[in-house]
Short mmCIF file of C-alpha atoms and ligand atoms in Angstrom, two decimals:
data_model
loop_
_atom_site.label_atom_id
_atom_site.label_comp_id
_atom_site.label_asym_id
_atom_site.label_seq_id
_atom_site.Cartn_x
_atom_site.Cartn_y
_atom_site.Cartn_z
CA MET X 30 106.17 108.82 82.74
CA ILE X 31 106.02 106.56 85.89
CA GLU X 32 110.04 105.95 86.75
CA LEU X 33 111.18 103.71 89.51
CA ARG X 34 114.06 104.07 91.51
CA THR X 35 116.68 101.57 92.25
CA PRO X 36 117.84 100.53 95.90
CA ALA X 37 120.38 102.84 95.94
CA GLU X 38 118.49 105.64 94.59
CA ILE X 39 115.74 105.03 97.38
CA GLU X 40 118.68 105.11 100.14
CA GLN X 41 119.36 108.50 98.47
CA MET X 42 115.92 110.18 99.03
CA LYS X 43 115.95 109.13 102.67
CA PRO X 44 118.07 112.58 103.90
CA ALA X 45 114.93 114.34 102.21
CA GLY X 46 112.68 112.53 103.66
CA ALA X 47 114.16 113.02 107.25
CA PHE X 48 114.76 116.75 106.76
CA VAL X 49 111.22 117.38 105.19
CA ALA X 50 109.93 115.45 108.89
CA ARG X 51 112.41 117.56 110.81
CA VAL X 52 110.83 120.73 109.43
CA LEU X 53 107.29 119.41 109.78
CA GLU X 54 108.10 119.00 113.86
CA ALA X 55 109.97 121.96 114.57
CA THR X 56 107.39 123.96 112.72
CA ARG X 57 104.61 122.39 114.87
CA GLU X 58 106.45 122.93 117.76
CA ALA X 59 106.56 126.26 116.99
CA SER X 60 102.91 126.66 116.28
CA GLN X 61 101.70 127.74 119.16
CA VAL X 62 98.49 130.54 120.50
CA GLY X 63 99.87 133.70 119.09
CA VAL X 64 102.19 132.49 116.57
CA ASN X 65 102.09 134.66 113.20
CA LEU X 66 101.78 131.97 109.81
CA LEU X 67 105.11 134.36 108.49
CA GLU X 68 106.77 133.32 111.69
CA ILE X 69 106.41 129.83 110.71
CA ASP X 70 106.95 130.11 107.12
CA GLU X 71 110.14 131.60 107.98
CA LEU X 72 111.23 129.05 110.31
CA ALA X 73 111.01 126.63 108.00
CA HIS X 74 112.81 128.95 105.64
CA GLN X 75 115.78 129.26 107.94
CA MET X 76 115.88 125.39 108.09
CA ILE X 77 116.25 125.31 104.64
CA ARG X 78 119.19 127.44 104.63
CA ASP X 79 120.84 125.85 107.02
CA GLU X 80 120.77 122.47 105.71
CA GLY X 81 121.41 123.59 102.14
CA ALA X 82 117.94 122.07 100.76
CA GLU X 83 115.79 124.10 97.91
CA SER X 84 112.21 124.67 98.81
CA CYS X 85 109.89 122.83 96.24
CA TYR X 86 107.19 125.74 97.10
CA ILE X 87 108.86 129.11 96.60
CA ASP X 88 108.73 129.57 93.07
CA TYR X 89 105.73 126.84 92.10
CA HIS X 90 103.63 128.04 89.61
CA PRO X 91 101.36 125.34 88.14
CA SER X 92 98.74 126.40 85.75
CA PHE X 93 96.09 126.45 89.12
CA GLY X 94 98.00 128.85 90.85
CA ALA X 95 97.42 132.89 90.21
CA SER X 96 101.20 133.54 90.90
CA PRO X 97 104.44 131.80 92.26
CA PHE X 98 103.30 130.53 95.31
CA GLY X 99 106.33 132.50 97.61
CA LYS X 100 106.61 131.00 100.61
CA VAL X 101 108.26 127.77 101.69
CA ILE X 102 105.43 126.10 103.66
CA CYS X 103 101.57 125.79 103.03
CA THR X 104 99.69 126.78 106.48
CA SER X 105 96.05 125.67 106.38
CA VAL X 106 93.91 127.19 109.10
CA ASN X 107 90.61 125.93 109.67
CA ASP X 108 88.18 125.81 106.33
CA ALA X 109 91.28 126.22 104.30
CA VAL X 110 92.07 122.66 103.08
CA LEU X 111 94.88 122.67 100.97
CA HIS X 112 98.09 125.35 99.24
CA GLY X 113 97.10 127.64 102.65
CA LEU X 114 99.44 130.63 101.70
CA PRO X 115 101.26 131.63 104.60
CA HIS X 116 99.34 134.92 105.90
CA ASP X 117 99.74 137.83 108.46
CA TYR X 118 97.69 135.95 110.84
CA ARG X 119 98.23 135.05 114.78
CA LEU X 120 97.13 131.73 115.56
CA ARG X 121 93.98 131.66 118.11
CA ASP X 122 93.25 128.87 120.79
CA GLY X 123 91.61 126.19 118.54
CA ASP X 124 92.53 126.59 115.07
CA LEU X 125 92.86 123.38 113.32
CA LEU X 126 96.34 123.99 111.28
CA THR X 127 97.33 121.73 108.66
CA LEU X 128 101.11 122.07 107.93
CA ASP X 129 102.43 120.83 104.33
CA PHE X 130 106.25 120.92 103.56
CA ALA X 131 107.94 119.63 100.86
CA ALA X 132 111.31 119.91 99.84
CA SER X 133 114.77 118.86 97.86
CA VAL X 134 117.88 117.53 99.37
CA ASP X 135 120.30 116.29 97.14
CA GLY X 136 118.43 116.76 94.21
CA TRP X 137 115.88 114.44 95.76
CA VAL X 138 112.45 115.44 96.90
CA ALA X 139 110.62 114.57 99.86
CA ASP X 140 106.70 115.62 100.40
CA SER X 141 104.36 115.20 103.81
CA ALA X 142 101.87 117.02 105.72
CA VAL X 143 100.38 117.46 109.36
CA SER X 144 96.89 118.10 110.76
CA PHE X 145 96.47 119.29 114.44
CA VAL X 146 95.06 121.93 116.89
CA VAL X 147 96.97 124.67 118.47
CA GLY X 148 95.64 124.97 121.89
CA THR X 149 92.38 123.42 122.97
CA ALA X 150 90.79 121.03 120.74
CA ARG X 151 87.28 120.43 119.50
CA SER X 152 86.23 116.71 119.83
CA GLU X 153 84.92 116.94 116.48
CA ASP X 154 88.41 118.08 115.19
CA LEU X 155 89.74 115.75 116.56
CA ARG X 156 87.86 112.87 114.98
CA LEU X 157 88.35 114.72 111.75
CA ILE X 158 92.18 114.66 112.04
CA GLU X 159 91.99 111.27 113.43
CA VAL X 160 90.18 109.94 110.54
CA CYS X 161 92.50 110.95 108.08
CA GLU X 162 95.52 109.53 109.75
CA GLU X 163 93.09 106.43 109.80
CA ALA X 164 92.36 106.66 106.21
CA LEU X 165 97.08 107.74 104.96
CA ARG X 166 97.45 104.54 107.64
CA ALA X 167 95.32 102.24 105.32
CA GLY X 168 96.82 103.75 102.10
CA ILE X 169 100.09 103.06 103.34
CA ALA X 170 99.15 99.41 104.33
CA ALA X 171 97.58 98.66 100.84
CA ALA X 172 100.96 99.92 99.51
CA HIS X 173 102.95 97.07 98.54
CA VAL X 174 103.90 94.48 95.45
CA GLY X 175 100.94 92.61 94.18
CA ASN X 176 98.25 95.61 94.84
CA ARG X 177 97.43 97.78 92.19
CA MET X 178 97.31 102.02 92.93
CA GLY X 179 93.19 101.19 93.12
CA ASP X 180 93.61 99.18 95.97
CA VAL X 181 95.75 102.09 97.56
CA SER X 182 92.88 104.78 96.62
CA ALA X 183 90.14 102.44 97.54
CA ALA X 184 91.57 101.70 100.92
CA ILE X 185 91.84 105.75 101.91
CA GLY X 186 88.54 105.81 100.38
CA ALA X 187 87.09 103.72 102.36
CA VAL X 188 87.86 104.95 105.78
CA ALA X 189 86.38 108.38 104.52
CA HIS X 190 83.13 106.54 103.84
CA ALA X 191 83.35 104.04 106.91
CA HIS X 192 83.06 107.77 109.01
CA GLY X 193 80.46 109.17 106.46
CA PHE X 194 82.91 111.47 104.73
CA GLY X 195 82.59 112.56 101.08
CA VAL X 196 85.51 112.51 99.13
CA ASN X 197 87.00 114.88 96.68
CA THR X 198 89.17 113.09 94.44
CA ASP X 199 90.33 116.54 92.62
CA PHE X 200 93.59 116.41 94.25
CA GLY X 201 95.71 113.59 95.49
CA GLY X 202 99.15 111.99 96.36
CA HIS X 203 101.86 112.17 93.49
CA GLY X 204 104.42 110.61 92.16
CA VAL X 205 108.07 111.91 94.31
CA GLY X 206 111.27 112.10 92.57
CA ARG X 207 113.70 114.80 91.36
CA THR X 208 110.58 116.79 91.19
CA MET X 209 107.51 117.35 94.15
CA HIS X 210 104.89 115.95 91.46
CA GLY X 211 104.71 113.22 89.17
CA ASP X 212 103.32 110.23 87.59
CA PRO X 213 101.50 108.61 89.01
CA HIS X 214 98.55 110.14 90.68
CA VAL X 215 97.03 108.80 93.65
CA PRO X 216 93.19 109.19 94.06
CA ASN X 217 91.83 109.34 97.98
CA ASP X 218 88.91 106.88 96.58
CA GLY X 219 89.14 104.62 93.43
CA ARG X 220 88.06 100.99 92.73
CA PRO X 221 90.13 97.75 93.69
CA HIS X 222 92.57 95.63 91.51
CA ARG X 223 92.69 98.66 89.24
CA GLY X 224 95.37 101.09 88.24
CA TYR X 225 98.96 101.14 87.98
CA PRO X 226 100.45 97.61 89.19
CA LEU X 227 102.91 98.18 92.31
CA LYS X 228 106.21 97.93 91.63
CA PRO X 229 109.09 97.71 93.77
CA GLY X 230 110.89 101.23 93.65
CA LEU X 231 107.83 103.22 93.22
CA VAL X 232 108.06 106.34 94.98
CA PHE X 233 104.89 108.68 95.69
CA ALA X 234 102.65 110.78 98.07
CA ILE X 235 99.40 109.64 100.00
CA GLU X 236 97.63 112.62 101.18
CA PRO X 237 94.18 112.32 102.66
CA TRP X 238 92.29 115.10 103.11
CA LEU X 239 88.61 115.50 104.21
CA MET X 240 85.98 117.85 105.15
CA LEU X 241 83.70 117.83 108.02
CA GLY X 242 80.80 119.19 105.86
CA THR X 243 81.25 118.93 102.67
CA ASP X 244 83.29 117.61 99.92
CA GLU X 245 83.67 120.85 97.53
CA ILE X 246 86.16 123.81 97.47
CA TYR X 247 86.59 126.68 96.09
CA THR X 248 90.23 128.84 95.81
CA ASP X 249 90.28 131.81 98.30
CA ALA X 250 90.64 135.29 96.68
CA ASP X 251 94.57 134.83 97.58
CA GLY X 252 94.64 133.03 94.70
CA TRP X 253 96.09 130.05 95.90
CA THR X 254 94.39 128.70 99.55
CA LEU X 255 91.37 125.97 98.77
CA ARG X 256 88.46 126.38 101.22
CA SER X 257 85.27 124.25 101.86
CA ALA X 258 82.77 125.29 100.23
CA ASP X 259 80.19 125.24 103.16
CA GLY X 260 83.20 127.25 105.51
CA SER X 261 83.61 123.64 107.58
CA ARG X 262 86.98 122.68 108.84
CA ALA X 263 89.56 120.43 107.23
CA ALA X 264 92.13 118.23 107.37
CA HIS X 265 95.16 116.88 105.44
CA VAL X 266 97.84 114.49 106.26
CA GLU X 267 100.28 113.35 103.97
CA HIS X 268 103.59 111.06 104.05
CA THR X 269 105.96 110.22 100.96
CA ILE X 270 106.76 106.15 100.57
CA ALA X 271 108.78 103.80 98.54
CA ILE X 272 107.10 100.26 97.68
CA THR X 273 110.08 97.92 98.57
CA PRO X 274 110.20 93.88 98.22
CA ASP X 275 109.49 94.07 101.82
CA GLY X 276 106.43 96.35 102.03
CA PRO X 277 106.00 100.52 101.69
CA LEU X 278 108.82 102.05 103.22
CA VAL X 279 107.68 105.65 104.68
CA LEU X 280 110.74 108.22 104.38
CA THR X 281 108.79 111.04 106.24
CA ALA X 282 108.42 109.12 109.31
CA ARG X 283 107.92 111.48 112.32
CA ARG X 284 108.47 111.11 115.88
CA ARG X 285 105.52 113.31 116.36
MG1 LIG U 320 102.55 117.82 100.49
#
Protein backbone atom coordinates (compact mmCIF):
# COMPACT_ATOMS: atom_id res chain seq x y z
CA MET A 1 0.00 0.00 0.00
CA ILE A 2 1.32 3.43 -0.91
CA GLU A 3 1.01 5.98 1.90
CA LEU A 4 1.28 9.72 1.45
CA ARG A 5 2.70 11.87 4.25
CA THR A 6 1.32 15.21 5.31
CA PRO A 7 3.65 18.24 5.32
CA ALA A 8 3.75 17.91 9.13
CA GLU A 9 4.81 14.26 8.86
CA ILE A 10 7.53 15.11 6.35
CA GLU A 11 8.73 17.70 8.87
CA GLN A 12 8.81 14.91 11.48
CA MET A 13 10.92 12.75 9.14
CA LYS A 14 13.69 15.34 8.85
CA PRO A 15 15.56 14.33 12.04
CA ALA A 16 15.86 10.75 10.78
CA GLY A 17 17.24 12.00 7.47
CA ALA A 18 19.70 14.31 9.19
CA PHE A 19 20.83 11.52 11.55
CA VAL A 20 21.41 9.05 8.72
CA ALA A 21 23.40 11.72 6.86
CA ARG A 22 25.49 12.37 9.97
CA VAL A 23 26.26 8.68 10.46
CA LEU A 24 27.36 8.32 6.84
CA GLU A 25 29.59 11.39 7.15
CA ALA A 26 31.20 10.01 10.31
CA THR A 27 31.60 6.44 9.06
CA ARG A 28 33.01 7.69 5.76
CA GLU A 29 35.51 9.82 7.64
CA ALA A 30 36.48 6.78 9.74
CA SER A 31 36.92 4.50 6.72
CA GLN A 32 40.69 4.76 6.35
CA VAL A 33 43.29 2.23 5.28
CA GLY A 34 43.76 -0.33 8.08
CA VAL A 35 40.38 0.24 9.71
CA ASN A 36 38.31 -2.88 10.31
CA LEU A 37 34.75 -3.07 8.94
CA LEU A 38 33.64 -4.18 12.41
CA GLU A 39 34.98 -0.89 13.84
CA ILE A 40 32.90 1.04 11.30
CA ASP A 41 29.83 -0.94 12.36
CA GLU A 42 30.61 -0.25 16.02
CA LEU A 43 30.93 3.49 15.34
CA ALA A 44 27.50 3.51 13.68
CA HIS A 45 26.10 1.45 16.56
CA GLN A 46 27.46 3.89 19.13
CA MET A 47 25.92 6.82 17.22
CA ILE A 48 22.56 4.98 17.23
CA ARG A 49 22.81 4.53 21.01
CA ASP A 50 23.83 8.16 21.56
CA GLU A 51 20.93 9.40 19.42
CA GLY A 52 18.36 7.05 20.97
CA ALA A 53 17.64 5.87 17.42
CA GLU A 54 16.72 2.37 16.29
CA SER A 55 18.62 0.30 13.76
CA CYS A 56 16.61 -0.90 10.77
CA TYR A 57 19.16 -3.58 10.00
CA ILE A 58 20.14 -5.44 13.15
CA ASP A 59 16.96 -7.57 13.38
CA TYR A 60 16.22 -7.40 9.67
CA HIS A 61 15.38 -10.87 8.38
CA PRO A 62 13.66 -10.87 4.99
CA SER A 63 13.00 -13.97 2.92
CA PHE A 64 16.29 -13.56 1.03
CA GLY A 65 18.43 -13.28 4.18
CA ALA A 66 19.92 -16.40 5.75
CA SER A 67 19.51 -15.05 9.30
CA PRO A 68 18.90 -11.71 11.02
CA PHE A 69 21.46 -9.20 9.69
CA GLY A 70 23.00 -8.67 13.13
CA LYS A 71 24.88 -5.44 12.24
CA VAL A 72 23.72 -1.83 11.87
CA ILE A 73 25.42 -0.76 8.63
CA CYS A 74 26.13 -2.40 5.29
CA THR A 75 29.79 -2.34 4.25
CA SER A 76 30.20 -3.49 0.66
CA VAL A 77 33.84 -3.71 -0.49
CA ASN A 78 34.99 -3.90 -4.14
CA ASP A 79 32.94 -6.63 -5.87
CA ALA A 80 30.31 -6.50 -3.10
CA VAL A 81 27.46 -4.33 -4.32
CA LEU A 82 24.57 -4.56 -1.84
CA HIS A 83 23.88 -5.78 1.71
CA GLY A 84 27.58 -6.14 2.56
CA LEU A 85 27.70 -7.81 5.97
CA PRO A 86 30.43 -6.22 8.12
CA HIS A 87 33.09 -8.81 8.93
CA ASP A 88 36.65 -8.99 10.21
CA TYR A 89 38.37 -7.19 7.34
CA ARG A 90 40.81 -4.29 7.39
CA LEU A 91 40.40 -1.76 4.59
CA ARG A 92 43.23 -1.66 2.07
CA ASP A 93 44.54 1.15 -0.11
CA GLY A 94 42.32 1.45 -3.19
CA ASP A 95 39.30 -0.41 -1.81
CA LEU A 96 35.96 0.76 -3.22
CA LEU A 97 33.61 0.92 -0.24
CA THR A 98 29.86 1.44 -0.09
CA LEU A 99 28.27 2.33 3.24
CA ASP A 100 24.49 1.84 3.34
CA PHE A 101 22.70 2.91 6.51
CA ALA A 102 19.09 3.14 7.64
CA ALA A 103 17.74 4.05 11.04
CA SER A 104 14.54 5.09 12.71
CA VAL A 105 14.37 8.31 14.75
CA ASP A 106 11.14 9.15 16.62
CA GLY A 107 9.41 6.40 14.64
CA TRP A 108 10.42 7.60 11.17
CA VAL A 109 12.97 5.90 8.93
CA ALA A 110 15.58 7.30 6.56
CA ASP A 111 17.84 5.25 4.28
CA SER A 112 20.94 6.37 2.39
CA ALA A 113 24.16 5.05 0.88
CA VAL A 114 27.48 6.44 -0.31
CA SER A 115 30.33 4.94 -2.35
CA PHE A 116 33.93 6.12 -2.24
CA VAL A 117 37.50 4.88 -2.57
CA VAL A 118 39.69 4.36 0.49
CA GLY A 119 43.15 5.78 -0.11
CA THR A 120 44.47 5.81 -3.68
CA ALA A 121 41.69 5.65 -6.25
CA ARG A 122 41.70 3.94 -9.62
CA SER A 123 40.20 6.19 -12.30
CA GLU A 124 37.73 3.50 -13.43
CA ASP A 125 36.38 3.24 -9.88
CA LEU A 126 35.91 7.01 -9.64
CA ARG A 127 34.08 6.96 -12.97
CA LEU A 128 31.79 4.15 -11.78
CA ILE A 129 30.94 6.13 -8.65
CA GLU A 130 30.38 9.30 -10.69
CA VAL A 131 27.96 7.53 -13.04
CA CYS A 132 26.03 6.18 -10.04
CA GLU A 133 25.86 9.66 -8.53
CA GLU A 134 24.76 11.14 -11.87
CA ALA A 135 22.01 8.48 -12.10
CA LEU A 136 20.87 9.35 -8.57
CA ARG A 137 20.75 13.07 -9.43
CA ALA A 138 18.78 12.30 -12.60
CA GLY A 139 16.32 10.15 -10.65
CA ILE A 140 15.85 12.87 -8.04
CA ALA A 141 15.39 15.53 -10.75
CA ALA A 142 12.59 13.42 -12.27
CA ALA A 143 10.85 12.99 -8.90
CA HIS A 144 8.29 15.74 -9.12
CA VAL A 145 4.55 16.14 -9.31
CA GLY A 146 3.30 15.58 -12.85
CA ASN A 147 5.73 12.72 -13.46
CA ARG A 148 5.19 9.03 -12.82
CA MET A 149 7.52 6.57 -11.14
CA GLY A 150 8.49 5.26 -14.59
CA ASP A 151 10.03 8.65 -15.31
CA VAL A 152 12.28 8.29 -12.26
CA SER A 153 13.27 4.76 -13.29
CA ALA A 154 13.85 5.76 -16.90
CA ALA A 155 16.01 8.72 -15.85
CA ILE A 156 18.22 6.45 -13.73
CA GLY A 157 18.48 3.80 -16.44
CA ALA A 158 19.22 6.35 -19.18
CA VAL A 159 22.33 7.58 -17.36
CA ALA A 160 23.57 4.03 -16.86
CA HIS A 161 22.97 3.07 -20.48
CA ALA A 162 24.55 6.29 -21.78
CA HIS A 163 27.76 5.23 -20.03
CA GLY A 164 27.55 1.67 -21.31
CA PHE A 165 26.34 -0.01 -18.14
CA GLY A 166 23.74 -2.76 -17.90
CA VAL A 167 21.12 -2.35 -15.18
CA ASN A 168 20.02 -5.11 -12.83
CA THR A 169 16.48 -4.46 -11.61
CA ASP A 170 16.36 -7.23 -8.97
CA PHE A 171 16.87 -4.59 -6.24
CA GLY A 172 15.97 -0.93 -6.35
CA GLY A 173 14.45 1.91 -4.43
CA HIS A 174 11.44 1.64 -2.17
CA GLY A 175 8.91 3.54 -0.18
CA VAL A 176 10.21 4.76 3.20
CA GLY A 177 8.13 5.67 6.21
CA ARG A 178 7.50 4.02 9.57
CA THR A 179 9.42 1.03 8.20
CA MET A 180 12.42 0.77 5.89
CA HIS A 181 10.83 -0.98 2.93
CA GLY A 182 7.39 -0.09 1.66
CA ASP A 183 5.57 0.54 -1.58
CA PRO A 184 6.18 1.70 -4.18
CA HIS A 185 9.10 -0.18 -5.70
CA VAL A 186 11.49 2.12 -7.58
CA PRO A 187 13.25 0.10 -10.29
CA ASN A 188 16.55 1.44 -11.61
CA ASP A 189 15.30 1.22 -15.18
CA GLY A 190 11.91 1.53 -16.79
CA ARG A 191 9.63 3.22 -19.22
CA PRO A 192 8.73 6.90 -18.96
CA HIS A 193 5.13 7.99 -18.39
CA ARG A 194 4.29 4.63 -16.75
CA GLY A 195 3.64 3.59 -13.20
CA TYR A 196 2.48 5.37 -10.09
CA PRO A 197 1.74 9.10 -10.51
CA LEU A 198 4.01 11.07 -8.18
CA LYS A 199 2.04 13.00 -5.59
CA PRO A 200 3.01 15.38 -2.80
CA GLY A 201 3.73 13.39 0.36
CA LEU A 202 5.25 10.38 -1.36
CA VAL A 203 8.52 9.48 0.41
CA PHE A 204 10.89 6.96 -1.11
CA ALA A 205 14.50 5.93 -1.52
CA ILE A 206 16.22 6.15 -4.90
CA GLU A 207 19.25 3.85 -5.08
CA PRO A 208 21.13 3.23 -8.31
CA TRP A 209 23.81 0.56 -8.18
CA LEU A 210 26.14 -0.48 -10.98
CA MET A 211 28.93 -2.92 -11.60
CA LEU A 212 31.90 -2.34 -13.93
CA GLY A 213 31.68 -5.57 -15.91
CA THR A 214 28.30 -7.22 -15.53
CA ASP A 215 24.68 -6.85 -14.47
CA GLU A 216 24.59 -10.28 -12.80
CA ILE A 217 25.01 -10.88 -9.06
CA TYR A 218 25.34 -13.77 -6.65
CA THR A 219 24.97 -14.16 -2.89
CA ASP A 220 28.14 -14.62 -0.84
CA ALA A 221 28.49 -17.62 1.51
CA ASP A 222 27.69 -15.24 4.41
CA GLY A 223 24.07 -15.38 3.20
CA TRP A 224 23.79 -11.62 2.80
CA THR A 225 26.47 -9.89 0.76
CA LEU A 226 25.58 -9.59 -2.93
CA ARG A 227 28.58 -9.62 -5.26
CA SER A 228 29.13 -9.03 -8.95
CA ALA A 229 29.09 -12.28 -10.91
CA ASP A 230 32.42 -11.52 -12.62
CA GLY A 231 34.25 -10.08 -9.61
CA SER A 232 34.21 -6.57 -11.07
CA ARG A 233 33.81 -3.61 -8.76
CA ALA A 234 30.50 -2.09 -7.83
CA ALA A 235 29.07 1.18 -6.56
CA HIS A 236 25.76 2.09 -4.95
CA VAL A 237 24.39 5.46 -3.86
CA GLU A 238 21.07 6.27 -2.25
CA HIS A 239 18.97 9.10 -0.88
CA THR A 240 15.56 9.20 0.77
CA ILE A 241 13.46 11.93 -0.80
CA ALA A 242 10.01 13.42 -0.32
CA ILE A 243 7.83 14.69 -3.14
CA THR A 244 6.65 18.20 -2.30
CA PRO A 245 4.68 20.73 -4.34
CA ASP A 246 7.97 22.63 -4.70
CA GLY A 247 9.90 19.62 -6.01
CA PRO A 248 11.92 16.78 -4.49
CA LEU A 249 13.24 17.28 -0.96
CA VAL A 250 16.36 15.22 -0.20
CA LEU A 251 15.90 14.18 3.43
CA THR A 252 19.32 12.50 3.71
CA ALA A 253 21.42 15.29 2.14
CA ARG A 254 25.04 15.30 3.34
CA ARG A 255 27.75 17.89 3.28
CA ARG A 256 29.99 15.27 1.66
MG1 LIG B 1 19.78 1.72 1.97
